[in-house]
Amino acid sequence: MSDSDSARTDDDVRRPQGFDGIVARLRAAGCVFAEDEATLILEAAGDDHGTRERLVSARVAGTPLEHALGWAEFSGLRVTVGPGVFVPRRRTELLVRSARELARPGAVVLDLCCGSGAVAAALAAGGGKEAEPLEVWASDIDPNAVRSARANLGDERVLEGDLYGALPDTLRGRIDLIVVNAPYVPTEAIATMPPEARLYEAPIALDGGDDGLDVQRRVIAEASEWLAAGGRLLIETSELQAPETTALFEAAGFEAETLRDDEIDATVVSGVLR
Ligand SMILES: C[S@@+](CC[C@H](N)C(=O)[O-])C[C@H]1O[C@@H](n2cnc3c(N)ncnc32)[C@H](O)[C@@H]1O
């Protein structure tokens, strides 16, 4: 332990040696944003040397920063993300933006396959329509994801189960907007994903079956039972898979359009029932 690492003053974060030492360890472990990560680790650990060491060691061993810290930044929020739970991606902010534009004040919104509930939390937090908040529900099949989502959204409207099977009957035909980032990675492509995803996120959060569209297929086929008249279904997909996702919407009676944000490499298919 270096002298600066053992020092525990309020100014610790600003000590070049402590900060620099952590940056060097993170950089040696291949962390591209070592300075940013060191700042967050020091902020989280404060003067607690044990916590500081635990976080740095976890990161050096390959644990995603978000899992080490227990939260991820998403859409301007700090969202709780427990071990194994999918870390919300920046690209999913297109789903949030698109939903905000479409949701009337007071609309009933469902975040299906919610993971940490990041999308639901961002929508519940507002976006200019706080006068009449949205009625936001969220559900997931993975109990760990549900635990994180409840930490972010409260217990009442976070449900556990297989897709629509988690929902109370009272929501049937009442949902104005269903927003979905379901797993869409083809099974074979999972082996090519970065270790942070492959090793630290639950397979059920990533694996979309042979063509990546197994879960989307079920979501789209059953959506009409749950949507209110004029309701919309928004699904994140990849640019490559967007034509197939769109074809699934059309086969299920939706009029669909593709929304794209090149800057964050995000694609969403948005559909309204014909
Ligand atoms: C790609 S992650 C996305 C999580 C969250 N929507 C986000 O963007 O951060 C997919 C999520 O779908 C959930 N999931 C997979 N199959 C499901 C099913 N049959 N029913 C409900 N949730 C499911 C997984 O547990 C995982 O949390």
mmCIF file of C-alpha atoms and ligand atoms in Angstrom:
data_model
loop_
_atom_site.group_PDB
_atom_site.id
_atom_site.type_symbol
_atom_site.label_atom_id
_atom_site.label_comp_id
_atom_site.label_asym_id
_atom_site.label_seq_id
_atom_site.Cartn_x
_atom_site.Cartn_y
_atom_site.Cartn_z
ATOM 1 C CA MET A 1 0.000 0.000 0.000
ATOM 2 C CA SER A 2 1.472 3.407 -0.904
ATOM 3 C CA ASP A 3 1.535 6.329 1.523
ATOM 4 C CA SER A 4 -1.080 8.173 -0.440
ATOM 5 C CA ASP A 5 -3.356 5.144 -0.602
ATOM 6 C CA SER A 6 -3.290 4.771 3.189
ATOM 7 C CA ALA A 7 -4.126 8.451 3.750
ATOM 8 C CA ARG A 8 -7.795 8.984 4.615
ATOM 9 C CA THR A 9 -8.580 12.657 4.467
ATOM 10 C CA ASP A 10 -11.487 14.443 2.841
ATOM 11 C CA ASP A 11 -9.041 15.535 0.193
ATOM 12 C CA ASP A 12 -8.157 11.971 -0.706
ATOM 13 C CA VAL A 13 -9.955 12.109 -4.029
ATOM 14 C CA ARG A 14 -7.710 14.963 -5.121
ATOM 15 C CA ARG A 15 -4.435 13.281 -4.151
ATOM 16 C CA PRO A 16 -2.616 12.724 -7.419
ATOM 17 C CA GLN A 17 -0.896 9.560 -6.239
ATOM 18 C CA GLY A 18 -4.078 7.821 -5.064
ATOM 19 C CA PHE A 19 -5.964 8.789 -8.172
ATOM 20 C CA ASP A 20 -3.004 8.115 -10.443
ATOM 21 C CA GLY A 21 -2.347 4.757 -8.803
ATOM 22 C CA ILE A 22 -5.900 3.615 -9.450
ATOM 23 C CA VAL A 23 -5.823 4.938 -13.010
ATOM 24 C CA ALA A 24 -2.613 3.004 -13.653
ATOM 25 C CA ARG A 25 -4.127 -0.238 -12.328
ATOM 26 C CA LEU A 26 -7.285 0.214 -14.350
ATOM 27 C CA ARG A 27 -5.376 1.115 -17.479
ATOM 28 C CA ALA A 28 -3.119 -1.936 -17.102
ATOM 29 C CA ALA A 29 -6.280 -4.051 -16.886
ATOM 30 C CA GLY A 30 -7.461 -2.595 -20.200
ATOM 31 C CA CYS A 31 -10.046 -0.074 -18.967
ATOM 32 C CA VAL A 32 -10.347 2.506 -21.741
ATOM 33 C CA PHE A 33 -11.952 5.212 -19.585
ATOM 34 C CA ALA A 34 -9.595 4.693 -16.634
ATOM 35 C CA GLU A 35 -9.688 8.330 -15.417
ATOM 36 C CA ASP A 36 -13.494 8.517 -15.455
ATOM 37 C CA GLU A 37 -13.768 5.156 -13.715
ATOM 38 C CA ALA A 38 -11.205 6.106 -11.066
ATOM 39 C CA THR A 39 -13.180 9.278 -10.326
ATOM 40 C CA LEU A 40 -16.410 7.298 -9.875
ATOM 41 C CA ILE A 41 -14.690 4.668 -7.727
ATOM 42 C CA LEU A 42 -13.182 7.332 -5.471
ATOM 43 C CA GLU A 43 -16.528 9.104 -5.261
ATOM 44 C CA ALA A 44 -18.285 5.848 -4.303
ATOM 45 C CA ALA A 45 -15.655 4.685 -1.813
ATOM 46 C CA GLY A 46 -14.860 8.026 -0.214
ATOM 47 C CA ASP A 47 -12.354 7.491 2.581
ATOM 48 C CA ASP A 48 -13.124 3.809 2.960
ATOM 49 C CA HIS A 49 -9.979 2.076 1.800
ATOM 50 C CA GLY A 50 -11.559 -1.382 1.918
ATOM 51 C CA THR A 51 -14.378 -0.315 -0.422
ATOM 52 C CA ARG A 52 -11.915 1.422 -2.680
ATOM 53 C CA GLU A 53 -9.812 -1.721 -2.954
ATOM 54 C CA ARG A 54 -12.870 -3.948 -3.467
ATOM 55 C CA LEU A 55 -14.091 -1.780 -6.348
ATOM 56 C CA VAL A 56 -10.708 -1.518 -8.044
ATOM 57 C CA SER A 57 -10.054 -5.261 -7.687
ATOM 58 C CA ALA A 58 -13.487 -6.097 -9.097
ATOM 59 C CA ARG A 59 -12.856 -3.858 -12.073
ATOM 60 C CA VAL A 60 -9.367 -5.256 -12.637
ATOM 61 C CA ALA A 61 -10.876 -8.762 -12.569
ATOM 62 C CA GLY A 62 -13.279 -7.715 -15.355
ATOM 63 C CA THR A 63 -16.501 -6.962 -13.477
ATOM 64 C CA PRO A 64 -18.407 -4.244 -15.357
ATOM 65 C CA LEU A 65 -18.056 -0.902 -13.590
ATOM 66 C CA GLU A 66 -21.838 -0.679 -13.216
ATOM 67 C CA HIS A 67 -22.038 -4.025 -11.438
ATOM 68 C CA ALA A 68 -19.125 -3.079 -9.181
ATOM 69 C CA LEU A 69 -20.730 0.239 -8.261
ATOM 70 C CA GLY A 70 -24.285 -1.160 -8.212
ATOM 71 C CA TRP A 71 -25.666 1.531 -10.485
ATOM 72 C CA ALA A 72 -25.578 2.752 -14.075
ATOM 73 C CA GLU A 73 -26.180 6.167 -15.518
ATOM 74 C CA PHE A 74 -29.121 6.160 -17.895
ATOM 75 C CA SER A 75 -31.082 9.038 -19.347
ATOM 76 C CA GLY A 76 -29.796 11.392 -16.660
ATOM 77 C CA LEU A 77 -30.638 9.001 -13.798
ATOM 78 C CA ARG A 78 -28.570 6.747 -11.580
ATOM 79 C CA VAL A 79 -30.290 3.401 -11.918
ATOM 80 C CA THR A 80 -29.674 0.492 -9.524
ATOM 81 C CA VAL A 81 -28.274 -2.537 -11.400
ATOM 82 C CA GLY A 82 -27.729 -5.703 -9.365
ATOM 83 C CA PRO A 83 -25.349 -8.570 -10.161
ATOM 84 C CA GLY A 84 -26.221 -10.366 -13.404
ATOM 85 C CA VAL A 85 -28.761 -7.745 -14.428
ATOM 86 C CA PHE A 86 -28.491 -6.206 -17.906
ATOM 87 C CA VAL A 87 -26.667 -2.860 -17.793
ATOM 88 C CA PRO A 88 -28.845 -0.310 -19.617
ATOM 89 C CA ARG A 89 -27.145 0.896 -22.802
ATOM 90 C CA ARG A 90 -26.901 4.449 -24.038
ATOM 91 C CA ARG A 91 -28.610 3.434 -27.306
ATOM 92 C CA THR A 92 -31.787 2.585 -25.406
ATOM 93 C CA GLU A 93 -32.274 6.290 -24.756
ATOM 94 C CA LEU A 94 -33.867 6.423 -28.236
ATOM 95 C CA LEU A 95 -36.634 4.165 -26.896
ATOM 96 C CA VAL A 96 -37.161 6.596 -24.009
ATOM 97 C CA ARG A 97 -37.167 9.677 -26.249
ATOM 98 C CA SER A 98 -39.578 8.095 -28.711
ATOM 99 C CA ALA A 99 -41.932 7.022 -25.906
ATOM 100 C CA ARG A 100 -41.863 10.504 -24.349
ATOM 101 C CA GLU A 101 -42.844 12.034 -27.669
ATOM 102 C CA LEU A 102 -45.753 9.640 -28.108
ATOM 103 C CA ALA A 103 -47.155 9.392 -24.571
ATOM 104 C CA ARG A 104 -50.073 11.650 -23.756
ATOM 105 C CA PRO A 105 -50.150 12.987 -20.178
ATOM 106 C CA GLY A 106 -51.398 10.281 -17.818
ATOM 107 C CA ALA A 107 -50.876 7.496 -20.366
ATOM 108 C CA VAL A 108 -50.584 3.873 -19.214
ATOM 109 C CA VAL A 109 -47.111 2.640 -20.168
ATOM 110 C CA LEU A 110 -45.613 -0.840 -19.871
ATOM 111 C CA ASP A 111 -41.858 -1.508 -19.938
ATOM 112 C CA LEU A 112 -41.860 -5.182 -20.934
ATOM 113 C CA CYS A 113 -38.606 -7.140 -20.397
ATOM 114 C CA CYS A 114 -37.649 -4.250 -18.124
ATOM 115 C CA GLY A 115 -34.349 -5.544 -16.707
ATOM 116 C CA SER A 116 -33.304 -2.930 -14.148
ATOM 117 C CA GLY A 117 -36.395 -0.908 -15.091
ATOM 118 C CA ALA A 118 -34.198 1.837 -16.533
ATOM 119 C CA VAL A 119 -36.605 2.728 -19.339
ATOM 120 C CA ALA A 120 -39.598 2.743 -16.994
ATOM 121 C CA ALA A 121 -37.679 4.844 -14.454
ATOM 122 C CA ALA A 122 -36.713 7.392 -17.110
ATOM 123 C CA LEU A 123 -40.338 7.622 -18.270
ATOM 124 C CA ALA A 124 -41.680 7.829 -14.721
ATOM 125 C CA ALA A 125 -39.186 10.619 -14.001
ATOM 126 C CA GLY A 126 -40.966 12.751 -16.551
ATOM 127 C CA GLY A 127 -39.687 14.699 -19.478
ATOM 128 C CA GLY A 128 -41.929 17.734 -19.498
ATOM 129 C CA LYS A 129 -45.255 16.083 -18.685
ATOM 130 C CA GLU A 130 -44.993 16.014 -14.894
ATOM 131 C CA ALA A 131 -48.380 17.769 -14.520
ATOM 132 C CA GLU A 132 -50.080 14.433 -15.171
ATOM 133 C CA PRO A 133 -47.586 11.656 -14.539
ATOM 134 C CA LEU A 134 -47.582 8.520 -16.625
ATOM 135 C CA GLU A 135 -48.931 5.301 -15.094
ATOM 136 C CA VAL A 136 -45.799 3.228 -15.567
ATOM 137 C CA TRP A 137 -45.684 -0.569 -15.194
ATOM 138 C CA ALA A 138 -42.685 -2.842 -15.681
ATOM 139 C CA SER A 139 -42.146 -6.580 -15.824
ATOM 140 C CA ASP A 140 -39.411 -9.143 -16.302
ATOM 141 C CA ILE A 141 -38.987 -12.897 -16.006
ATOM 142 C CA ASP A 142 -35.682 -12.759 -14.087
ATOM 143 C CA PRO A 143 -36.079 -12.363 -10.292
ATOM 144 C CA ASN A 144 -32.738 -10.516 -10.074
ATOM 145 C CA ALA A 145 -33.892 -8.004 -12.667
ATOM 146 C CA VAL A 146 -37.206 -7.595 -10.831
ATOM 147 C CA ARG A 147 -35.304 -6.882 -7.593
ATOM 148 C CA SER A 148 -33.319 -4.095 -9.285
ATOM 149 C CA ALA A 149 -36.419 -2.724 -11.009
ATOM 150 C CA ARG A 150 -38.250 -2.596 -7.665
ATOM 151 C CA ALA A 151 -35.317 -0.690 -6.162
ATOM 152 C CA ASN A 152 -35.711 1.829 -8.979
ATOM 153 C CA LEU A 153 -39.487 1.969 -9.265
ATOM 154 C CA GLY A 154 -40.987 0.678 -6.019
ATOM 155 C CA ASP A 155 -42.752 -2.659 -5.539
ATOM 156 C CA GLU A 156 -46.272 -1.912 -6.624
ATOM 157 C CA ARG A 157 -46.008 -1.772 -10.401
ATOM 158 C CA VAL A 158 -43.065 -4.080 -11.043
ATOM 159 C CA LEU A 159 -44.224 -7.585 -11.914
ATOM 160 C CA GLU A 160 -42.421 -10.881 -12.375
ATOM 161 C CA GLY A 161 -43.230 -13.428 -15.056
ATOM 162 C CA ASP A 162 -43.056 -14.543 -18.661
ATOM 163 C CA LEU A 163 -43.927 -11.561 -20.903
ATOM 164 C CA TYR A 164 -47.633 -10.638 -20.647
ATOM 165 C CA GLY A 165 -48.209 -13.561 -18.254
ATOM 166 C CA ALA A 166 -46.902 -11.292 -15.484
ATOM 167 C CA LEU A 167 -49.642 -8.691 -15.955
ATOM 168 C CA PRO A 168 -52.919 -8.319 -14.038
ATOM 169 C CA ASP A 169 -56.053 -8.784 -16.144
ATOM 170 C CA THR A 170 -57.043 -5.210 -15.323
ATOM 171 C CA LEU A 171 -54.378 -3.983 -17.777
ATOM 172 C CA ARG A 172 -55.874 -5.906 -20.710
ATOM 173 C CA GLY A 173 -56.861 -3.446 -23.447
ATOM 174 C CA ARG A 174 -55.760 -0.455 -21.315
ATOM 175 C CA ILE A 175 -52.083 0.083 -22.222
ATOM 176 C CA ASP A 176 -51.332 3.132 -24.355
ATOM 177 C CA LEU A 177 -47.686 2.393 -24.906
ATOM 178 C CA ILE A 178 -45.670 -0.823 -24.641
ATOM 179 C CA VAL A 179 -41.910 -0.184 -24.735
ATOM 180 C CA VAL A 180 -39.621 -3.148 -25.156
ATOM 181 C CA ASN A 181 -35.928 -3.843 -25.210
ATOM 182 C CA ALA A 182 -36.094 -7.645 -25.251
ATOM 183 C CA PRO A 183 -33.035 -9.827 -25.906
ATOM 184 C CA TYR A 184 -32.263 -9.710 -29.625
ATOM 185 C CA VAL A 185 -28.791 -11.214 -29.999
ATOM 186 C CA PRO A 186 -28.807 -14.395 -32.144
ATOM 187 C CA THR A 187 -27.644 -17.321 -29.991
ATOM 188 C CA GLU A 188 -24.515 -17.916 -32.080
ATOM 189 C CA ALA A 189 -23.419 -14.264 -31.823
ATOM 190 C CA ILE A 190 -23.315 -14.309 -28.023
ATOM 191 C CA ALA A 191 -19.840 -15.880 -28.118
ATOM 192 C CA THR A 192 -18.581 -12.783 -29.949
ATOM 193 C CA MET A 193 -19.908 -10.310 -27.384
ATOM 194 C CA PRO A 194 -17.530 -8.467 -25.030
ATOM 195 C CA PRO A 195 -16.820 -10.369 -21.784
ATOM 196 C CA GLU A 196 -18.634 -7.708 -19.715
ATOM 197 C CA ALA A 197 -21.871 -8.848 -21.383
ATOM 198 C CA ARG A 198 -21.104 -12.508 -22.019
ATOM 199 C CA LEU A 199 -19.813 -13.275 -18.532
ATOM 200 C CA TYR A 200 -21.636 -10.806 -16.295
ATOM 201 C CA GLU A 201 -25.129 -10.433 -17.750
ATOM 202 C CA ALA A 202 -27.637 -13.280 -17.492
ATOM 203 C CA PRO A 203 -27.938 -15.312 -20.731
ATOM 204 C CA ILE A 204 -31.706 -14.747 -20.680
ATOM 205 C CA ALA A 205 -31.018 -11.006 -21.004
ATOM 206 C CA LEU A 206 -29.081 -11.468 -24.242
ATOM 207 C CA ASP A 207 -30.197 -14.602 -26.062
ATOM 208 C CA GLY A 208 -32.861 -13.958 -28.687
ATOM 209 C CA GLY A 209 -32.774 -17.478 -30.176
ATOM 210 C CA ASP A 210 -31.601 -18.597 -33.621
ATOM 211 C CA ASP A 211 -32.318 -15.356 -35.470
ATOM 212 C CA GLY A 212 -32.406 -13.138 -32.360
ATOM 213 C CA LEU A 213 -36.108 -12.461 -32.771
ATOM 214 C CA ASP A 214 -37.765 -15.198 -30.681
ATOM 215 C CA VAL A 215 -38.841 -12.910 -27.838
ATOM 216 C CA GLN A 216 -39.799 -10.019 -30.143
ATOM 217 C CA ARG A 217 -41.968 -12.446 -32.132
ATOM 218 C CA ARG A 218 -43.998 -13.324 -29.019
ATOM 219 C CA VAL A 219 -44.149 -9.721 -27.793
ATOM 220 C CA ILE A 220 -45.552 -8.517 -31.133
ATOM 221 C CA ALA A 221 -47.988 -11.424 -31.617
ATOM 222 C CA GLU A 222 -49.697 -10.883 -28.236
ATOM 223 C CA ALA A 223 -49.539 -7.077 -27.996
ATOM 224 C CA SER A 224 -52.969 -6.377 -29.497
ATOM 225 C CA GLU A 225 -54.691 -8.046 -26.508
ATOM 226 C CA TRP A 226 -53.108 -5.527 -24.131
ATOM 227 C CA LEU A 227 -53.045 -2.302 -26.124
ATOM 228 C CA ALA A 228 -55.784 0.306 -25.816
ATOM 229 C CA ALA A 229 -57.384 1.589 -29.033
ATOM 230 C CA GLY A 230 -54.740 3.629 -30.863
ATOM 231 C CA GLY A 231 -52.046 2.234 -28.560
ATOM 232 C CA ARG A 232 -48.472 1.832 -29.718
ATOM 233 C CA LEU A 233 -45.774 -0.793 -29.452
ATOM 234 C CA LEU A 234 -42.129 0.339 -29.549
ATOM 235 C CA ILE A 235 -39.350 -2.230 -29.815
ATOM 236 C CA GLU A 236 -35.604 -1.662 -29.822
ATOM 237 C CA THR A 237 -33.853 -3.768 -32.425
ATOM 238 C CA SER A 238 -30.602 -3.667 -34.392
ATOM 239 C CA GLU A 239 -30.250 -1.828 -37.695
ATOM 240 C CA LEU A 240 -29.624 -5.177 -39.389
ATOM 241 C CA GLN A 241 -32.695 -6.838 -37.869
ATOM 242 C CA ALA A 242 -35.039 -3.854 -38.338
ATOM 243 C CA PRO A 243 -36.566 -5.121 -41.623
ATOM 244 C CA GLU A 244 -37.421 -8.448 -39.974
ATOM 245 C CA THR A 245 -38.797 -6.761 -36.867
ATOM 246 C CA THR A 246 -40.910 -4.524 -39.117
ATOM 247 C CA ALA A 247 -42.197 -7.556 -41.035
ATOM 248 C CA LEU A 248 -43.302 -9.131 -37.725
ATOM 249 C CA PHE A 249 -45.204 -5.943 -36.831
ATOM 250 C CA GLU A 250 -46.932 -5.899 -40.216
ATOM 251 C CA ALA A 251 -47.846 -9.581 -40.057
ATOM 252 C CA ALA A 252 -49.527 -8.874 -36.693
ATOM 253 C CA GLY A 253 -51.642 -6.054 -38.158
ATOM 254 C CA PHE A 254 -49.504 -3.054 -37.188
ATOM 255 C CA GLU A 255 -48.540 -0.099 -39.316
ATOM 256 C CA ALA A 256 -44.842 0.205 -38.544
ATOM 257 C CA GLU A 257 -42.075 2.753 -38.994
ATOM 258 C CA THR A 258 -38.369 2.585 -38.189
ATOM 259 C CA LEU A 259 -36.769 5.272 -36.013
ATOM 260 C CA ARG A 260 -33.006 5.628 -36.166
ATOM 261 C CA ASP A 261 -30.325 7.607 -34.304
ATOM 262 C CA ASP A 262 -26.942 7.077 -35.975
ATOM 263 C CA GLU A 263 -25.047 8.957 -33.290
ATOM 264 C CA ILE A 264 -25.887 6.370 -30.624
ATOM 265 C CA ASP A 265 -26.381 3.493 -33.101
ATOM 266 C CA ALA A 266 -29.978 3.045 -32.004
ATOM 267 C CA THR A 267 -32.912 1.574 -33.894
ATOM 268 C CA VAL A 268 -36.518 1.366 -32.736
ATOM 269 C CA VAL A 269 -39.519 0.022 -34.617
ATOM 270 C CA SER A 270 -42.728 1.792 -33.681
ATOM 271 C CA GLY A 271 -46.111 0.333 -34.574
ATOM 272 C CA VAL A 272 -49.757 1.251 -34.242
ATOM 273 C CA LEU A 273 -52.548 -1.254 -34.872
ATOM 274 C CA ARG A 274 -54.270 -0.733 -38.215
HETATM 275 C C1 LIG B 1 -31.669 -6.860 -23.257
HETATM 276 S S1 LIG B 1 -32.273 -6.947 -21.616
HETATM 277 C C2 LIG B 1 -32.998 -5.322 -21.538
HETATM 278 C C3 LIG B 1 -33.383 -4.864 -20.180
HETATM 279 C C4 LIG B 1 -33.980 -3.448 -20.158
HETATM 280 N N1 LIG B 1 -35.147 -3.378 -21.019
HETATM 281 C C5 LIG B 1 -32.947 -2.439 -20.595
HETATM 282 O O1 LIG B 1 -33.033 -1.925 -21.716
HETATM 283 O O2 LIG B 1 -32.042 -2.144 -19.817
HETATM 284 C C6 LIG B 1 -33.653 -8.032 -21.830
HETATM 285 C C7 LIG B 1 -34.477 -8.353 -20.603
HETATM 286 O O3 LIG B 1 -35.546 -9.219 -21.020
HETATM 287 C C8 LIG B 1 -35.821 -10.137 -19.988
HETATM 288 N N2 LIG B 1 -36.543 -11.281 -20.567
HETATM 289 C C9 LIG B 1 -36.047 -12.235 -21.404
HETATM 290 N N3 LIG B 1 -37.019 -13.109 -21.727
HETATM 291 C C10 LIG B 1 -38.152 -12.698 -21.087
HETATM 292 C C11 LIG B 1 -39.494 -13.187 -21.025
HETATM 293 N N4 LIG B 1 -39.868 -14.305 -21.683
HETATM 294 N N5 LIG B 1 -40.392 -12.519 -20.258
HETATM 295 C C12 LIG B 1 -40.019 -11.395 -19.587
HETATM 296 N N6 LIG B 1 -38.761 -10.892 -19.593
HETATM 297 C C13 LIG B 1 -37.844 -11.528 -20.347
HETATM 298 C C14 LIG B 1 -34.458 -10.463 -19.421
HETATM 299 O O4 LIG B 1 -34.542 -11.006 -18.127
HETATM 300 C C15 LIG B 1 -33.758 -9.083 -19.485
HETATM 301 O O5 LIG B 1 -33.900 -8.402 -18.262
#
